[in-house]
Amino acid sequence: MSKVSIIVPAYNLANYIEKCILSVLGQSYSNFELVIIDDGSTDKTWEVIQKFITKDDRIIGISQKNGGAARARNAGLDYITGDYVMFLDGDDLLTPSVIAVSYTHLRAHETKA
């Protein structure tokens, strides 16, 4: 089973990021890593992220100066170790089988080089 890396940029999402993280942690496909980049938030976003980093070793938190969502996503690419990458926004929620269904579909339609 391949590892899926999920990159989430977050800027001032203290009211949303916990639900986003919980929706990832509730996935039926468990071989993933979650890389969350706090992009210079001025609210409590980083504090919420830190709470989860200490509870689950699949979560990597990065705090950086604000540079925008694209810069945050690119920064996340430097930390991933998975075979596949998925991007998610910090105010998004996943249904419990999104990664499993996506992975199954991807593998079924992958071409061998």
mmCIF file of N, CA, C and O in Angstrom, residues 2-51:
data_model
loop_
_atom_site.group_PDB
_atom_site.id
_atom_site.type_symbol
_atom_site.label_atom_id
_atom_site.label_comp_id
_atom_site.label_asym_id
_atom_site.label_seq_id
_atom_site.Cartn_x
_atom_site.Cartn_y
_atom_site.Cartn_z
ATOM 1 N N SER A 2 0.724 2.096 -0.973
ATOM 2 C CA SER A 2 1.548 3.293 -1.123
ATOM 3 C C SER A 2 1.137 4.387 -0.151
ATOM 4 O O SER A 2 -0.024 4.485 0.251
ATOM 5 N N LYS A 3 2.116 5.225 0.192
ATOM 6 C CA LYS A 3 1.830 6.350 1.077
ATOM 7 C C LYS A 3 1.327 7.530 0.263
ATOM 8 O O LYS A 3 1.863 7.855 -0.796
ATOM 9 N N VAL A 4 0.309 8.187 0.786
ATOM 10 C CA VAL A 4 -0.249 9.389 0.184
ATOM 11 C C VAL A 4 0.133 10.573 1.062
ATOM 12 O O VAL A 4 -0.071 10.546 2.276
ATOM 13 N N SER A 5 0.700 11.596 0.450
ATOM 14 C CA SER A 5 1.047 12.825 1.155
ATOM 15 C C SER A 5 -0.033 13.863 0.886
ATOM 16 O O SER A 5 -0.395 14.102 -0.264
ATOM 17 N N ILE A 6 -0.530 14.467 1.942
ATOM 18 C CA ILE A 6 -1.567 15.488 1.827
ATOM 19 C C ILE A 6 -0.968 16.799 2.308
ATOM 20 O O ILE A 6 -0.485 16.897 3.441
ATOM 21 N N ILE A 7 -0.974 17.797 1.434
ATOM 22 C CA ILE A 7 -0.403 19.107 1.748
ATOM 23 C C ILE A 7 -1.548 20.094 1.951
ATOM 24 O O ILE A 7 -2.422 20.231 1.087
ATOM 25 N N VAL A 8 -1.510 20.788 3.100
ATOM 26 C CA VAL A 8 -2.564 21.743 3.441
ATOM 27 C C VAL A 8 -1.945 23.089 3.821
ATOM 28 O O VAL A 8 -1.299 23.198 4.871
ATOM 29 N N PRO A 9 -2.116 24.117 2.990
ATOM 30 C CA PRO A 9 -1.710 25.456 3.405
ATOM 31 C C PRO A 9 -2.788 26.042 4.323
ATOM 32 O O PRO A 9 -3.980 25.786 4.122
ATOM 33 N N ALA A 10 -2.378 26.792 5.326
ATOM 34 C CA ALA A 10 -3.346 27.376 6.247
ATOM 35 C C ALA A 10 -2.944 28.796 6.600
ATOM 36 O O ALA A 10 -1.818 29.036 7.028
ATOM 37 N N TYR A 11 -3.868 29.710 6.421
ATOM 38 C CA TYR A 11 -3.633 31.101 6.807
ATOM 39 C C TYR A 11 -4.883 31.611 7.530
ATOM 40 O O TYR A 11 -5.965 31.679 6.936
ATOM 41 N N ASN A 12 -4.720 31.924 8.799
ATOM 42 C CA ASN A 12 -5.816 32.439 9.631
ATOM 43 C C ASN A 12 -7.067 31.562 9.550
ATOM 44 O O ASN A 12 -8.164 32.038 9.289
ATOM 45 N N LEU A 13 -6.877 30.284 9.789
ATOM 46 C CA LEU A 13 -7.970 29.320 9.733
ATOM 47 C C LEU A 13 -8.218 28.641 11.077
ATOM 48 O O LEU A 13 -8.662 27.491 11.128
ATOM 49 N N ALA A 14 -7.963 29.340 12.163
ATOM 50 C CA ALA A 14 -8.119 28.747 13.493
ATOM 51 C C ALA A 14 -9.520 28.172 13.704
ATOM 52 O O ALA A 14 -9.682 27.176 14.393
ATOM 53 N N ASN A 15 -10.516 28.758 13.082
ATOM 54 C CA ASN A 15 -11.891 28.283 13.247
ATOM 55 C C ASN A 15 -12.223 27.078 12.365
ATOM 56 O O ASN A 15 -13.303 26.505 12.518
ATOM 57 N N TYR A 16 -11.332 26.705 11.448
ATOM 58 C CA TYR A 16 -11.636 25.645 10.486
ATOM 59 C C TYR A 16 -10.623 24.502 10.460
ATOM 60 O O TYR A 16 -10.967 23.379 10.119
ATOM 61 N N ILE A 17 -9.374 24.785 10.779
ATOM 62 C CA ILE A 17 -8.298 23.815 10.547
ATOM 63 C C ILE A 17 -8.479 22.536 11.364
ATOM 64 O O ILE A 17 -8.144 21.449 10.889
ATOM 65 N N GLU A 18 -9.025 22.623 12.557
ATOM 66 C CA GLU A 18 -9.222 21.415 13.361
ATOM 67 C C GLU A 18 -10.167 20.439 12.668
ATOM 68 O O GLU A 18 -9.896 19.239 12.603
ATOM 69 N N LYS A 19 -11.265 20.940 12.131
ATOM 70 C CA LYS A 19 -12.212 20.067 11.422
ATOM 71 C C LYS A 19 -11.580 19.462 10.175
ATOM 72 O O LYS A 19 -11.815 18.302 9.848
ATOM 73 N N CYS A 20 -10.758 20.240 9.494
ATOM 74 C CA CYS A 20 -10.043 19.731 8.321
ATOM 75 C C CYS A 20 -9.124 18.578 8.729
ATOM 76 O O CYS A 20 -9.135 17.514 8.110
ATOM 77 N N ILE A 21 -8.340 18.802 9.774
ATOM 78 C CA ILE A 21 -7.405 17.771 10.244
ATOM 79 C C ILE A 21 -8.158 16.515 10.671
ATOM 80 O O ILE A 21 -7.783 15.394 10.309
ATOM 81 N N LEU A 22 -9.230 16.689 11.416
ATOM 82 C CA LEU A 22 -10.013 15.537 11.861
ATOM 83 C C LEU A 22 -10.599 14.762 10.690
ATOM 84 O O LEU A 22 -10.685 13.526 10.729
ATOM 85 N N SER A 23 -10.979 15.464 9.625
ATOM 86 C CA SER A 23 -11.521 14.760 8.459
ATOM 87 C C SER A 23 -10.440 13.928 7.762
ATOM 88 O O SER A 23 -10.727 12.875 7.211
ATOM 89 N N VAL A 24 -9.198 14.380 7.809
ATOM 90 C CA VAL A 24 -8.092 13.589 7.251
ATOM 91 C C VAL A 24 -7.786 12.408 8.165
ATOM 92 O O VAL A 24 -7.610 11.278 7.709
ATOM 93 N N LEU A 25 -7.745 12.654 9.458
ATOM 94 C CA LEU A 25 -7.451 11.571 10.401
ATOM 95 C C LEU A 25 -8.533 10.499 10.396
ATOM 96 O O LEU A 25 -8.281 9.354 10.761
ATOM 97 N N GLY A 26 -9.724 10.831 9.952
ATOM 98 C CA GLY A 26 -10.826 9.878 9.904
ATOM 99 C C GLY A 26 -10.906 9.076 8.621
ATOM 100 O O GLY A 26 -11.891 8.368 8.380
ATOM 101 N N GLN A 27 -9.872 9.132 7.801
ATOM 102 C CA GLN A 27 -9.881 8.409 6.530
ATOM 103 C C GLN A 27 -9.786 6.900 6.731
ATOM 104 O O GLN A 27 -9.079 6.429 7.617
ATOM 105 N N SER A 28 -10.464 6.148 5.883
ATOM 106 C CA SER A 28 -10.367 4.687 5.930
ATOM 107 C C SER A 28 -9.010 4.217 5.413
ATOM 108 O O SER A 28 -8.550 3.140 5.777
ATOM 109 N N TYR A 29 -8.365 4.999 4.581
ATOM 110 C CA TYR A 29 -7.017 4.722 4.077
ATOM 111 C C TYR A 29 -6.059 5.381 5.055
ATOM 112 O O TYR A 29 -6.010 6.609 5.166
ATOM 113 N N SER A 30 -5.283 4.592 5.770
ATOM 114 C CA SER A 30 -4.494 5.156 6.868
ATOM 115 C C SER A 30 -3.020 5.392 6.557
ATOM 116 O O SER A 30 -2.309 5.978 7.366
ATOM 117 N N ASN A 31 -2.542 4.960 5.386
ATOM 118 C CA ASN A 31 -1.130 5.150 5.062
ATOM 119 C C ASN A 31 -0.934 6.505 4.379
ATOM 120 O O ASN A 31 -0.785 6.599 3.164
ATOM 121 N N PHE A 32 -0.987 7.541 5.193
ATOM 122 C CA PHE A 32 -0.817 8.898 4.675
ATOM 123 C C PHE A 32 0.026 9.701 5.649
ATOM 124 O O PHE A 32 0.229 9.317 6.800
ATOM 125 N N GLU A 33 0.520 10.819 5.142
ATOM 126 C CA GLU A 33 1.127 11.831 5.984
ATOM 127 C C GLU A 33 0.423 13.135 5.665
ATOM 128 O O GLU A 33 0.032 13.367 4.519
ATOM 129 N N LEU A 34 0.249 13.939 6.667
ATOM 130 C CA LEU A 34 -0.433 15.217 6.524
ATOM 131 C C LEU A 34 0.573 16.322 6.823
ATOM 132 O O LEU A 34 1.088 16.416 7.937
ATOM 133 N N VAL A 35 0.866 17.122 5.818
ATOM 134 C CA VAL A 35 1.815 18.227 5.964
ATOM 135 C C VAL A 35 1.001 19.521 5.933
ATOM 136 O O VAL A 35 0.393 19.857 4.924
ATOM 137 N N ILE A 36 1.006 20.223 7.075
ATOM 138 C CA ILE A 36 0.233 21.455 7.197
ATOM 139 C C ILE A 36 1.208 22.614 7.303
ATOM 140 O O ILE A 36 2.090 22.616 8.166
ATOM 141 N N ILE A 37 1.031 23.597 6.431
ATOM 142 C CA ILE A 37 1.916 24.752 6.421
ATOM 143 C C ILE A 37 1.142 25.967 6.912
ATOM 144 O O ILE A 37 0.214 26.433 6.244
ATOM 145 N N ASP A 38 1.505 26.454 8.093
ATOM 146 C CA ASP A 38 0.920 27.693 8.589
ATOM 147 C C ASP A 38 1.657 28.830 7.901
ATOM 148 O O ASP A 38 2.847 29.038 8.116
ATOM 149 N N ASP A 39 0.939 29.562 7.073
ATOM 150 C CA ASP A 39 1.536 30.591 6.233
ATOM 151 C C ASP A 39 1.471 31.965 6.898
ATOM 152 O O ASP A 39 0.881 32.891 6.352
ATOM 153 N N GLY A 40 2.075 32.064 8.074
ATOM 154 C CA GLY A 40 2.154 33.352 8.752
ATOM 155 C C GLY A 40 0.850 33.820 9.374
ATOM 156 O O GLY A 40 0.584 35.030 9.440
ATOM 157 N N SER A 41 0.054 32.900 9.858
ATOM 158 C CA SER A 41 -1.231 33.263 10.467
ATOM 159 C C SER A 41 -1.037 34.211 11.645
ATOM 160 O O SER A 41 -0.059 34.117 12.387
ATOM 161 N N THR A 42 -2.012 35.099 11.829
ATOM 162 C CA THR A 42 -1.983 36.025 12.955
ATOM 163 C C THR A 42 -3.032 35.649 14.005
ATOM 164 O O THR A 42 -3.182 36.358 15.002
ATOM 165 N N ASP A 43 -3.736 34.549 13.786
ATOM 166 C CA ASP A 43 -4.684 34.045 14.774
ATOM 167 C C ASP A 43 -4.089 32.811 15.466
ATOM 168 O O ASP A 43 -2.883 32.672 15.522
ATOM 169 N N LYS A 44 -4.876 31.906 15.942
ATOM 170 C CA LYS A 44 -4.388 30.741 16.684
ATOM 171 C C LYS A 44 -4.243 29.487 15.815
ATOM 172 O O LYS A 44 -4.186 28.373 16.324
ATOM 173 N N THR A 45 -4.136 29.653 14.520
ATOM 174 C CA THR A 45 -4.004 28.508 13.610
ATOM 175 C C THR A 45 -2.823 27.623 13.997
ATOM 176 O O THR A 45 -2.954 26.401 14.082
ATOM 177 N N TRP A 46 -1.667 28.214 14.228
ATOM 178 C CA TRP A 46 -0.476 27.428 14.548
ATOM 179 C C TRP A 46 -0.655 26.659 15.860
ATOM 180 O O TRP A 46 -0.230 25.524 15.974
ATOM 181 N N GLU A 47 -1.316 27.244 16.820
ATOM 182 C CA GLU A 47 -1.568 26.553 18.086
ATOM 183 C C GLU A 47 -2.433 25.317 17.884
ATOM 184 O O GLU A 47 -2.193 24.272 18.491
ATOM 185 N N VAL A 48 -3.436 25.427 17.041
ATOM 186 C CA VAL A 48 -4.304 24.278 16.750
ATOM 187 C C VAL A 48 -3.492 23.184 16.062
ATOM 188 O O VAL A 48 -3.583 22.006 16.419
ATOM 189 N N ILE A 49 -2.680 23.562 15.097
ATOM 190 C CA ILE A 49 -1.847 22.591 14.375
ATOM 191 C C ILE A 49 -0.904 21.883 15.343
ATOM 192 O O ILE A 49 -0.767 20.653 15.299
ATOM 193 N N GLN A 50 -0.257 22.633 16.214
ATOM 194 C CA GLN A 50 0.685 22.051 17.175
ATOM 195 C C GLN A 50 0.019 21.014 18.072
ATOM 196 O O GLN A 50 0.634 20.010 18.431
ATOM 197 N N LYS A 51 -1.225 21.235 18.425
ATOM 198 C CA LYS A 51 -1.960 20.287 19.262
ATOM 199 C C LYS A 51 -2.029 18.909 18.589
ATOM 200 O O LYS A 51 -1.880 17.885 19.245
#
